[in-house]
CSV table of C-alpha atoms in Angstrom, one decimal:
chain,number,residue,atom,x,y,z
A,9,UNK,CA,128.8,93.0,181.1
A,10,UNK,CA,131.4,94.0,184.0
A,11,UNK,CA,130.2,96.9,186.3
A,12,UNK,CA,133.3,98.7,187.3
A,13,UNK,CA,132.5,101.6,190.0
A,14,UNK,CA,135.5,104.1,190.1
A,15,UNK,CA,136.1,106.9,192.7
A,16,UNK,CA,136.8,110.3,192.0
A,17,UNK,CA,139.4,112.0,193.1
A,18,UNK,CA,137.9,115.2,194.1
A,19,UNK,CA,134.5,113.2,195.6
A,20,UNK,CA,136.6,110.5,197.2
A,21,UNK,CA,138.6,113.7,199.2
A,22,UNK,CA,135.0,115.3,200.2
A,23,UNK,CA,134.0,112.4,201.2
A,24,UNK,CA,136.9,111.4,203.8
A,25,UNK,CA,137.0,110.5,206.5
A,26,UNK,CA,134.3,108.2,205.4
A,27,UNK,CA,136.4,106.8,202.3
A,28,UNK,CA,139.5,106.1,204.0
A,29,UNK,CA,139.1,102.4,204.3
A,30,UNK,CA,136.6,102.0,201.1
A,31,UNK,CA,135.8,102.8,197.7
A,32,UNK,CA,132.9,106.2,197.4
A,33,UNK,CA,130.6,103.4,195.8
A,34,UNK,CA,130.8,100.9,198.9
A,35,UNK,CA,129.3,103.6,201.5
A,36,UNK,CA,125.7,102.4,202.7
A,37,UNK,CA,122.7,104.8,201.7
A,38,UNK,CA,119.8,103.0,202.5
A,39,UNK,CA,119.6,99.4,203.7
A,40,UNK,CA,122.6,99.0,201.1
A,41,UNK,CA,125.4,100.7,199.6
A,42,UNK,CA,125.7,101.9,196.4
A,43,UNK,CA,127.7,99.4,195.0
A,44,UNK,CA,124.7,96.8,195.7
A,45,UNK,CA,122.4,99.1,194.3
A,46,UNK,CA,123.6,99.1,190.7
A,47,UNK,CA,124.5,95.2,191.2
A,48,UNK,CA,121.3,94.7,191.8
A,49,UNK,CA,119.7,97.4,188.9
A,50,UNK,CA,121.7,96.3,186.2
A,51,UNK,CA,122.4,92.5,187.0
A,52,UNK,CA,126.1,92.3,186.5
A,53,UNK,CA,129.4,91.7,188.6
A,54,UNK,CA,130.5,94.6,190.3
A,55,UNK,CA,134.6,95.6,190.5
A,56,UNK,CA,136.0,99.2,190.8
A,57,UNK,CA,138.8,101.5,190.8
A,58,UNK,CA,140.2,102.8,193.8
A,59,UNK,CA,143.0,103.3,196.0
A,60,UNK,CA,146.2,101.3,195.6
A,61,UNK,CA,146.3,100.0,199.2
A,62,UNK,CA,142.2,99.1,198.7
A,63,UNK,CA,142.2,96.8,195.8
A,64,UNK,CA,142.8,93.7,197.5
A,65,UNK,CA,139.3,94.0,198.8
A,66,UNK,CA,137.9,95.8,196.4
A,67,UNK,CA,139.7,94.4,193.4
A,68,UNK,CA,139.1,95.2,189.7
A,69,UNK,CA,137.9,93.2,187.0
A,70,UNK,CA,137.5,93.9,183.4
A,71,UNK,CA,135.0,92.3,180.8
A,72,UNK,CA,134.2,91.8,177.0
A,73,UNK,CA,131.6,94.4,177.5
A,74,UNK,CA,132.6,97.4,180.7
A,75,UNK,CA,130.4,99.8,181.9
A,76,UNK,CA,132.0,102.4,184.1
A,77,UNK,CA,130.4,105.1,186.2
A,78,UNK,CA,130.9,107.2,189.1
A,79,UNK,CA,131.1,105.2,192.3
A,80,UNK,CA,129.3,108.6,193.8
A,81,UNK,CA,126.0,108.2,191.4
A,82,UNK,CA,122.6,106.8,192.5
A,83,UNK,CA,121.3,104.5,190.5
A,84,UNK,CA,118.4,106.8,189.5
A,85,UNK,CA,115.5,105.6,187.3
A,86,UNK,CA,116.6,107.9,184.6
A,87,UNK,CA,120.4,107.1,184.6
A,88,UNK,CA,119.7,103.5,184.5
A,89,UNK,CA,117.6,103.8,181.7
A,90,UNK,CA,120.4,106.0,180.0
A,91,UNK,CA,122.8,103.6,180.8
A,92,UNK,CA,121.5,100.7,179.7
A,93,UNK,CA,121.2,102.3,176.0
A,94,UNK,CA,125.2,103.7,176.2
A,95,UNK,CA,127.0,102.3,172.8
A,96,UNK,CA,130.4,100.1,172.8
A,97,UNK,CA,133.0,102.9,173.6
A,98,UNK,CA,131.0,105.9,174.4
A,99,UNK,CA,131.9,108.2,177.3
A,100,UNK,CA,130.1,110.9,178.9
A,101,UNK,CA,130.9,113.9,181.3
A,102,UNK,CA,129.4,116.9,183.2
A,103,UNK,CA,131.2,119.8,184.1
A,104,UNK,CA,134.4,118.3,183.2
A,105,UNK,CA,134.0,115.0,185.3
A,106,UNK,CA,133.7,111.4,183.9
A,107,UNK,CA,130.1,110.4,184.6
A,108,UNK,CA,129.8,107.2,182.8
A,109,UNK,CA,131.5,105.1,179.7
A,110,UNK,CA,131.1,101.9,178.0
A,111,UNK,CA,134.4,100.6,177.2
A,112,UNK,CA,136.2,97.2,175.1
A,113,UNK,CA,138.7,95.7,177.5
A,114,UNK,CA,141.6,97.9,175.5
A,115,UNK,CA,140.0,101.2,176.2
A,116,UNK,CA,139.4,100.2,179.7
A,117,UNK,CA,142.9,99.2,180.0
A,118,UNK,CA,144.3,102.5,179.1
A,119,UNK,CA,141.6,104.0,181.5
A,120,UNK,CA,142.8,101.7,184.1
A,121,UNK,CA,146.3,102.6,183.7
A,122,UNK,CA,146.4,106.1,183.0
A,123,UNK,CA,143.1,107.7,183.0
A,124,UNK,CA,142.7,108.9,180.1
A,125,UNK,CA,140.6,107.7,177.1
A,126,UNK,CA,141.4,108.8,173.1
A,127,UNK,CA,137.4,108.7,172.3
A,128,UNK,CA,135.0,111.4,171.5
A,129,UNK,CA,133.6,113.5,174.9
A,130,UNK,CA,130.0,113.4,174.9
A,131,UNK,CA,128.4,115.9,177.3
A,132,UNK,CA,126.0,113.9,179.4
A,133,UNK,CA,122.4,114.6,178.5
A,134,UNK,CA,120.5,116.6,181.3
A,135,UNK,CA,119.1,113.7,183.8
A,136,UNK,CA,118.2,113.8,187.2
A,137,UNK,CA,121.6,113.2,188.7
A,138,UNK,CA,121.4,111.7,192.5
A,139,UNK,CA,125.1,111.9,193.4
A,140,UNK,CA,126.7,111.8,197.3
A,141,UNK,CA,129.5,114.3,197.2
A,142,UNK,CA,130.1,115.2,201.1
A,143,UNK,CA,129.3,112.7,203.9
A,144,UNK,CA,126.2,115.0,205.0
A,145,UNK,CA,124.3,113.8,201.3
A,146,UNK,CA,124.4,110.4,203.2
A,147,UNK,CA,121.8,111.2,206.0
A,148,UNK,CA,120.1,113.8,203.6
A,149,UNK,CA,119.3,111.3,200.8
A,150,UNK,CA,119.2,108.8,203.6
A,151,UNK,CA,115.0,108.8,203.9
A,152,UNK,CA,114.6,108.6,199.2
A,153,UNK,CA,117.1,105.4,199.3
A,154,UNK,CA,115.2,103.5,202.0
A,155,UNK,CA,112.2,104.0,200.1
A,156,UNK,CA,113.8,102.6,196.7
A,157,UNK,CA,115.3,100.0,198.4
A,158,UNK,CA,112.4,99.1,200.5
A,159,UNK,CA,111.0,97.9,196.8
A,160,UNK,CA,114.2,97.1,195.4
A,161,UNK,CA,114.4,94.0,198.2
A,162,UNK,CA,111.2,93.2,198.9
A,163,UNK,CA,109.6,93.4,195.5
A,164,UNK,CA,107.0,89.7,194.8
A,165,UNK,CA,108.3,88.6,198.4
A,166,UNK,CA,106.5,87.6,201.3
A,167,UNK,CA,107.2,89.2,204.6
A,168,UNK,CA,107.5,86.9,208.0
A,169,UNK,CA,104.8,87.5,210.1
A,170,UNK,CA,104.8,90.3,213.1
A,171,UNK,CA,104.6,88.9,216.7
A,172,UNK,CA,101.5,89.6,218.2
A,173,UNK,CA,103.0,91.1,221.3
A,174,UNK,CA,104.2,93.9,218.9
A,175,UNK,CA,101.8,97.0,217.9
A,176,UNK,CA,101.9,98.5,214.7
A,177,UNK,CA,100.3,101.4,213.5
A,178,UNK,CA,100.1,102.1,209.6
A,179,UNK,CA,99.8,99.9,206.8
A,180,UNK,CA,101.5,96.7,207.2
A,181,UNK,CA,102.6,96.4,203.4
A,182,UNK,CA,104.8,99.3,204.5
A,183,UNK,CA,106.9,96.6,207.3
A,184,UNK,CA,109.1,94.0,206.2
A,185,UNK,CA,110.3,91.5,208.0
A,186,UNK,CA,113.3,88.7,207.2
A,187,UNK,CA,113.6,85.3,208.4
A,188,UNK,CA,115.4,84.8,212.0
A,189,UNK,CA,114.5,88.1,213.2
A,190,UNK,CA,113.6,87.9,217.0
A,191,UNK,CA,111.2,91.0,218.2
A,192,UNK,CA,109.0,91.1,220.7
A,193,UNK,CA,106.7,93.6,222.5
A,194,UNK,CA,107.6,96.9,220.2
A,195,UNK,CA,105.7,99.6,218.5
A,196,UNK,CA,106.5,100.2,215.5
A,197,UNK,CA,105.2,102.8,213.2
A,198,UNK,CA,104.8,102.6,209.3
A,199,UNK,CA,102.7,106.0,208.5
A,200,UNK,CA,105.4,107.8,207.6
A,201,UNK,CA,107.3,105.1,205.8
A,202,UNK,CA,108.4,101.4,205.8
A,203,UNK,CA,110.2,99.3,208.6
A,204,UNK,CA,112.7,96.6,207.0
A,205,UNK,CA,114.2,94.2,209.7
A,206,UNK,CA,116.8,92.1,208.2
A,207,UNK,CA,117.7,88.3,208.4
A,208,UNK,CA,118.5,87.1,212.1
A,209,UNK,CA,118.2,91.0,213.9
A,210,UNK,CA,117.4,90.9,217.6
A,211,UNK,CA,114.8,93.8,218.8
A,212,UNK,CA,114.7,93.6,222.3
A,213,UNK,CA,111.2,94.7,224.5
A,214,UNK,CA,110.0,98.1,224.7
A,215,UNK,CA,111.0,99.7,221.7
A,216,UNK,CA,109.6,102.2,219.4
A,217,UNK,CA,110.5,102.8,215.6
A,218,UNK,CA,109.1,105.2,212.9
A,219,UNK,CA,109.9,104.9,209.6
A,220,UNK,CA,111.3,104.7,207.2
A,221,UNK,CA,113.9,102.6,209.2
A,222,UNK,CA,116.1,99.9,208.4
A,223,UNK,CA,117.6,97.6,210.8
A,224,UNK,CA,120.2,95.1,208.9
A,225,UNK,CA,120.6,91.4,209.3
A,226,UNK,CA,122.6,90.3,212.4
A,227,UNK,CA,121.7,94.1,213.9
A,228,UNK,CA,121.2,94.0,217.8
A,229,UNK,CA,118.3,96.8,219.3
A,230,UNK,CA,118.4,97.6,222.6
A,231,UNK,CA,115.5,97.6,225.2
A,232,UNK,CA,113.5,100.8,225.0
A,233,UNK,CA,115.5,102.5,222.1
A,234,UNK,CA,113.6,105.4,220.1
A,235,UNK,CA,114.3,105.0,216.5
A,236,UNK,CA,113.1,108.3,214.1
A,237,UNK,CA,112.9,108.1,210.5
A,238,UNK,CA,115.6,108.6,207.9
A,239,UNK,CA,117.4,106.3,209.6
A,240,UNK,CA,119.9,102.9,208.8
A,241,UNK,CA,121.5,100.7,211.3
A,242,UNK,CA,123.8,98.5,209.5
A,243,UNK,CA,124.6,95.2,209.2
A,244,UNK,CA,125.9,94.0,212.9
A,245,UNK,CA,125.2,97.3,214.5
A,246,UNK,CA,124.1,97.3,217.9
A,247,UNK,CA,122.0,100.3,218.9
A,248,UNK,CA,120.2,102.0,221.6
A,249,UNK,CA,119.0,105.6,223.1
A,250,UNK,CA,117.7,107.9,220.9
A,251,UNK,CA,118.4,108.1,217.1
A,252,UNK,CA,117.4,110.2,214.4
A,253,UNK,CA,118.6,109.9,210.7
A,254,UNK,CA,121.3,108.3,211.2
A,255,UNK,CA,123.2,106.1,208.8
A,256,UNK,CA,125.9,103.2,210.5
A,257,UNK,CA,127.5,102.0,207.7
A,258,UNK,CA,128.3,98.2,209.6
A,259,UNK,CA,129.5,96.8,212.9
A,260,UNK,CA,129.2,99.8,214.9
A,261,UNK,CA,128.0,100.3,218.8
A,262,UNK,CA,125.5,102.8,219.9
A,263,UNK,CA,124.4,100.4,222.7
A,264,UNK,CA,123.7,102.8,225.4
A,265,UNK,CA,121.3,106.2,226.0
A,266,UNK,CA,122.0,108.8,224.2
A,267,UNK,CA,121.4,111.3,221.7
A,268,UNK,CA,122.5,111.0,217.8
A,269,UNK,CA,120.8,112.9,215.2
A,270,UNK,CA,121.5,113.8,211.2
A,271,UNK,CA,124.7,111.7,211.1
A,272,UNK,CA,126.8,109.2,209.7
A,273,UNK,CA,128.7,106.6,211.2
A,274,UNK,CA,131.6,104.5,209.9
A,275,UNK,CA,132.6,100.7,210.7
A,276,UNK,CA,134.4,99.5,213.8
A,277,UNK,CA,133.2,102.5,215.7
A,278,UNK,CA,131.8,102.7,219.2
A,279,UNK,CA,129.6,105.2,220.8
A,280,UNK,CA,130.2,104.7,224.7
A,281,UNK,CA,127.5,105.4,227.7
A,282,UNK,CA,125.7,108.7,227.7
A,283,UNK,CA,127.8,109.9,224.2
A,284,UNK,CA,125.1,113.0,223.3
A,285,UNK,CA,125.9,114.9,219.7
A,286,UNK,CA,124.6,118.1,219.1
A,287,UNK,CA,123.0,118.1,215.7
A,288,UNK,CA,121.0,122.1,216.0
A,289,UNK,CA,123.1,125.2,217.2
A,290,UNK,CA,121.5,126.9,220.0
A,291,UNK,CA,121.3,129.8,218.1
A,292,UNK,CA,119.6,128.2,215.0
A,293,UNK,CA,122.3,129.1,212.7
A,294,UNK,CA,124.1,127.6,209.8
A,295,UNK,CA,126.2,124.5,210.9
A,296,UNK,CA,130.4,124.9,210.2
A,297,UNK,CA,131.8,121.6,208.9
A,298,UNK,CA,135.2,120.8,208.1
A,299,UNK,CA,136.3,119.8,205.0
A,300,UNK,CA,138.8,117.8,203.9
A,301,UNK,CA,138.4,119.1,200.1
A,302,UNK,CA,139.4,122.5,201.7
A,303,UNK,CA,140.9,121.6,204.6
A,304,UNK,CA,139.2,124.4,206.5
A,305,UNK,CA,135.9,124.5,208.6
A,306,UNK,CA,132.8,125.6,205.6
A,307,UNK,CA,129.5,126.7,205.8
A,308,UNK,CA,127.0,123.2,204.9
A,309,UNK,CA,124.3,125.3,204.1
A,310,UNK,CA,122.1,122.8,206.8
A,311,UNK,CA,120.2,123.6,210.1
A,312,UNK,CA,120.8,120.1,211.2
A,313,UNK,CA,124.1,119.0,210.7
A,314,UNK,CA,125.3,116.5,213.4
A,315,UNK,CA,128.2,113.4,213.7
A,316,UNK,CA,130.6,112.4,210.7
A,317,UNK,CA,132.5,109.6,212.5
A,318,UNK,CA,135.1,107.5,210.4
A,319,UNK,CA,136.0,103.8,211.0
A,320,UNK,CA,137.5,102.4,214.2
A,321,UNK,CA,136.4,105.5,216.4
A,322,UNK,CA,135.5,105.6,219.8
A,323,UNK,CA,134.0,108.1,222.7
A,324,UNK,CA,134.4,107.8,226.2
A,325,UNK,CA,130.9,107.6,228.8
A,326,UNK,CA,129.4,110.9,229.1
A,327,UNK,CA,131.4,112.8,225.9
A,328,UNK,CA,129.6,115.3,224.4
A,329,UNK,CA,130.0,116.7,220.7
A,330,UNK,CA,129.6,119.8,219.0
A,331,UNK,CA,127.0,120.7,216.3
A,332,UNK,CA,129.0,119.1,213.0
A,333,UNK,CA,131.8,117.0,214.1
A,334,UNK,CA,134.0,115.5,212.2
A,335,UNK,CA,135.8,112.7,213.6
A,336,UNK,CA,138.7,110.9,211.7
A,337,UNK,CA,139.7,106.9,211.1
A,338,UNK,CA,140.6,105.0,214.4
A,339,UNK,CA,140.7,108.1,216.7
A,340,UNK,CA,139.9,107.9,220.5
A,341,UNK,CA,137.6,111.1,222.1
A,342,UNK,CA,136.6,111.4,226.4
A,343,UNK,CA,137.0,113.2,229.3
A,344,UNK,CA,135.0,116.5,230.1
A,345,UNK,CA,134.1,119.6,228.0
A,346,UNK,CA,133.6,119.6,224.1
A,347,UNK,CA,136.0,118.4,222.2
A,348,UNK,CA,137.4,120.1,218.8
A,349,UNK,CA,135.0,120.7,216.2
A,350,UNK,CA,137.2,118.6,213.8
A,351,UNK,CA,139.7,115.8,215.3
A,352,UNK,CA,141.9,114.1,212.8
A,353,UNK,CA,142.3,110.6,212.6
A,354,UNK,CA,144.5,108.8,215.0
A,355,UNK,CA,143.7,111.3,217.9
A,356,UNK,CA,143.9,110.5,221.3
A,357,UNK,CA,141.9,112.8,224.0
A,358,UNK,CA,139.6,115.4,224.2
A,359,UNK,CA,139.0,119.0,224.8
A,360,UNK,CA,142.1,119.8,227.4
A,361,UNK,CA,144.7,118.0,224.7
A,362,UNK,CA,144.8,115.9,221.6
A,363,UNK,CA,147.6,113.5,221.2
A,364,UNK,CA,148.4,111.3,218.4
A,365,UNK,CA,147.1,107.7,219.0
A,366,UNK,CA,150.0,105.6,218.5
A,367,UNK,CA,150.0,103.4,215.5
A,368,UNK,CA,150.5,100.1,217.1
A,369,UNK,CA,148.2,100.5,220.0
A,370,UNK,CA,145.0,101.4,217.2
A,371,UNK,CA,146.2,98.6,215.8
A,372,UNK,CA,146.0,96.4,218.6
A,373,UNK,CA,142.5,97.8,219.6
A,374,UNK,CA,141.3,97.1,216.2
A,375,UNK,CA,142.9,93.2,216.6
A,376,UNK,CA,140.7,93.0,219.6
A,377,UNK,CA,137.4,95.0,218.5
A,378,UNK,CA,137.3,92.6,215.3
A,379,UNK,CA,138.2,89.4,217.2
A,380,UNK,CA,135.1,90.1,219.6
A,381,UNK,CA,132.7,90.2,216.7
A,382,UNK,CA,134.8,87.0,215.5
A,383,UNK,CA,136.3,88.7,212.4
A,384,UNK,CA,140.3,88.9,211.7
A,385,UNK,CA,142.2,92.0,211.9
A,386,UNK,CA,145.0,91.0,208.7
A,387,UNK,CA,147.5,91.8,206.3
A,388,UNK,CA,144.5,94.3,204.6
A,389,UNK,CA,143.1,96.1,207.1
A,390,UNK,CA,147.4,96.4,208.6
A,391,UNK,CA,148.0,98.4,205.5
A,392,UNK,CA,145.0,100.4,205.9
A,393,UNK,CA,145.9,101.5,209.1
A,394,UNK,CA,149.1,102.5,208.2
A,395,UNK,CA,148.5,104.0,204.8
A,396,UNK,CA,145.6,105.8,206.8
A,397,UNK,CA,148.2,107.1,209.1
A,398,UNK,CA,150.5,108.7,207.0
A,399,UNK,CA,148.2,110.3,205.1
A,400,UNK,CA,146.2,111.9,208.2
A,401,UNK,CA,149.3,113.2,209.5
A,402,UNK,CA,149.1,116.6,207.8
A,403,UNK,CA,145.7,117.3,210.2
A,404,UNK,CA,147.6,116.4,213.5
């Protein structure tokens, strides 16, 4: 059987500036993303269906046998089973939307092609959908996924053991621990959830986690950071400060003090010295959000709401951030004073101005930014930039 993830249109919008460079189904929730979820679930190759300019990374593949679902759906217990059970050329929608199908390579093709499918609409059978549809799902669901995928990694494996100049309070089935992984002289707290510390992570002295908490392989901790629950630092992250359900999706900075609560936090990004982001109003009220699925500022219906940050940003030392920001791809934010509630991508400034960030200079930032972590800025990630940039030029 081929797994092929596709992206809706409408999620993939709500979901921006998150999905600019990816496919919805590629986003990390939990200690992986949702494309390695169902890889993992249903043992089968993964492909999708996204963006033109994203296929050569994310390519797509077609099978004897195809199941296709909703790159924005959790691989719930439920659905699984449901899934599994689905009949050669069945589909099934809710509200209108394409949930899941199992297709023959010809009805795929014509799916592929032109999305649309001449077979009977089944209305999907009332389940306990999980589904991200706005980048804020990402922290909320953020503490559930680390719990499944605590199990879903570790399940009839052995953990390494804990240095003995660490402290841990709670049980210690609840903390896993990869090969490689280099920590020493922490506290580290698993009674309100696991710790998972993945292959070769370095967690220097002095610092203190609660989970659930998952540190990804090759991640970097800093000395003395404060780690809260909910929270996902992703593969190749490097993190310090304070942090509190947060989700980096990969090779992201926080490296310095700092506040960061209830947020997300693309690729490529980095967070520079003293960056604090308000996450609570200071009059307790409903946090504003922009949306890209409106293109306006809308109520999130949260208390918490803090930092949506998109790939390749970066702050300057000492920028502070409203309660909900929403920061686009490969925009630049410093200097004094608070900064616009939503800055489109390719911005260059802060609150006196906001200029665009010319093309070429993100892109040699990027070059450089990549090359440090010894990864190559090429022909794919060129034509991300500048499909990225034409299409964000509507918001400058």
């Amino acid at each position: 059987m081929q797994l092929i993830l596709f992206d809706s249109p409408a999620v993939r919008t709500a979901l921006l500036p998150l999905t600019y460079a990816r496919p919805v189904a590629d986003l990390r929730l939990g200690s992986l993303t949702i494309a390695e979820k169902w890889a993992r679930q249903l043992e089968c190759p993964v492909s999708y269906l996204t963006q033109d300019y994203l296929r050569e990374r994310y390519p797509f593949q077609s099978g004897q046998s195809n199941l296709l679902i909703d790159g924005s759906l959790l691989p719930t217990v439920e659905l699984l089973s449901f899934v599994r059970e689905l009949p050669l050329n069945t589909i099934y929608y809710a509200a209108d939307e394409l949930m899941v199908a199992h297709l023959d390579p010809e009805q795929l093709a014509t799916y592929a092609r032109d999305e649309t499918l001449a077979l009977p609409r089944h209305e999907l059978p009332h389940l306990p959908l999980l589904r991200i549809t706005r980048p804020a799902d990402l922290f909320l669901h953020n503490d559930r996924a680390l719990r499944d995928d605590f199990d879903l990694v570790t399940n009839g494996r052995i953990s390494a053991a804990l240095p003995k100049s660490n402290r841990l309070i709670g049980p210690a089935d609840q903390l896993f621990i990869e090969p490689g992984v280099d920590i020493e002289s922490c506290t580290l707290s698993t009674r309100s959830g696991l710790i998972y510390i993945g292959r070769e992570a370095v967690v220097l002295e002095g610092g203190m986690f609660r989970g659930p908490l998952a540190i990804n392989a090759g991640a970097i901790v800093k000395m003395g950071a404060k780690i809260y629950g909910g929270t996902t630092i992703g593969d190749r992250c490097k993190v310090g400060g304070e942090i509190s359900n947060v989700v980096f999706q990969a090779n992201s900075n926080k490296g310095h003090d700092g506040y960061l609560g209830n947020a997300v936090i693309g690729e490529w990004c980095n967070l520079g010295a003293g960056t604090d982001a308000s996450n609570l109003k200071n009059d307790y009220g409903e946090v504003k959000v922009w949306s890209y699925a409106q293109r306006a500022m809308q109520p999130s219906g949260l208390q918490f709401h803090g930092l949506i940050m998109g790939d390749h940003c970066k702050t300057g030392i000492g920028t502070t951030l409203n309660t909900g920001t929403v920061i686009g791809f490969s925009s630049n934010v410093f200097g004094a004073g608070f900064p616009p509630s939503f800055v489109p991508s390719f911005s260059w400034g802060g609150a006196g101005e906001l200029a665009t960030y010319r093309l070429e200079k993100a892109v040699a930032t990027a070059e450089r930014v990549m090359a440090r972590r010894g990864e190559t800025f090429g022909s794919f990630e060129e034509e991300v930039f500048r499909r990225v940039f034409a299409d964000s030029e509507r918001y400058r």
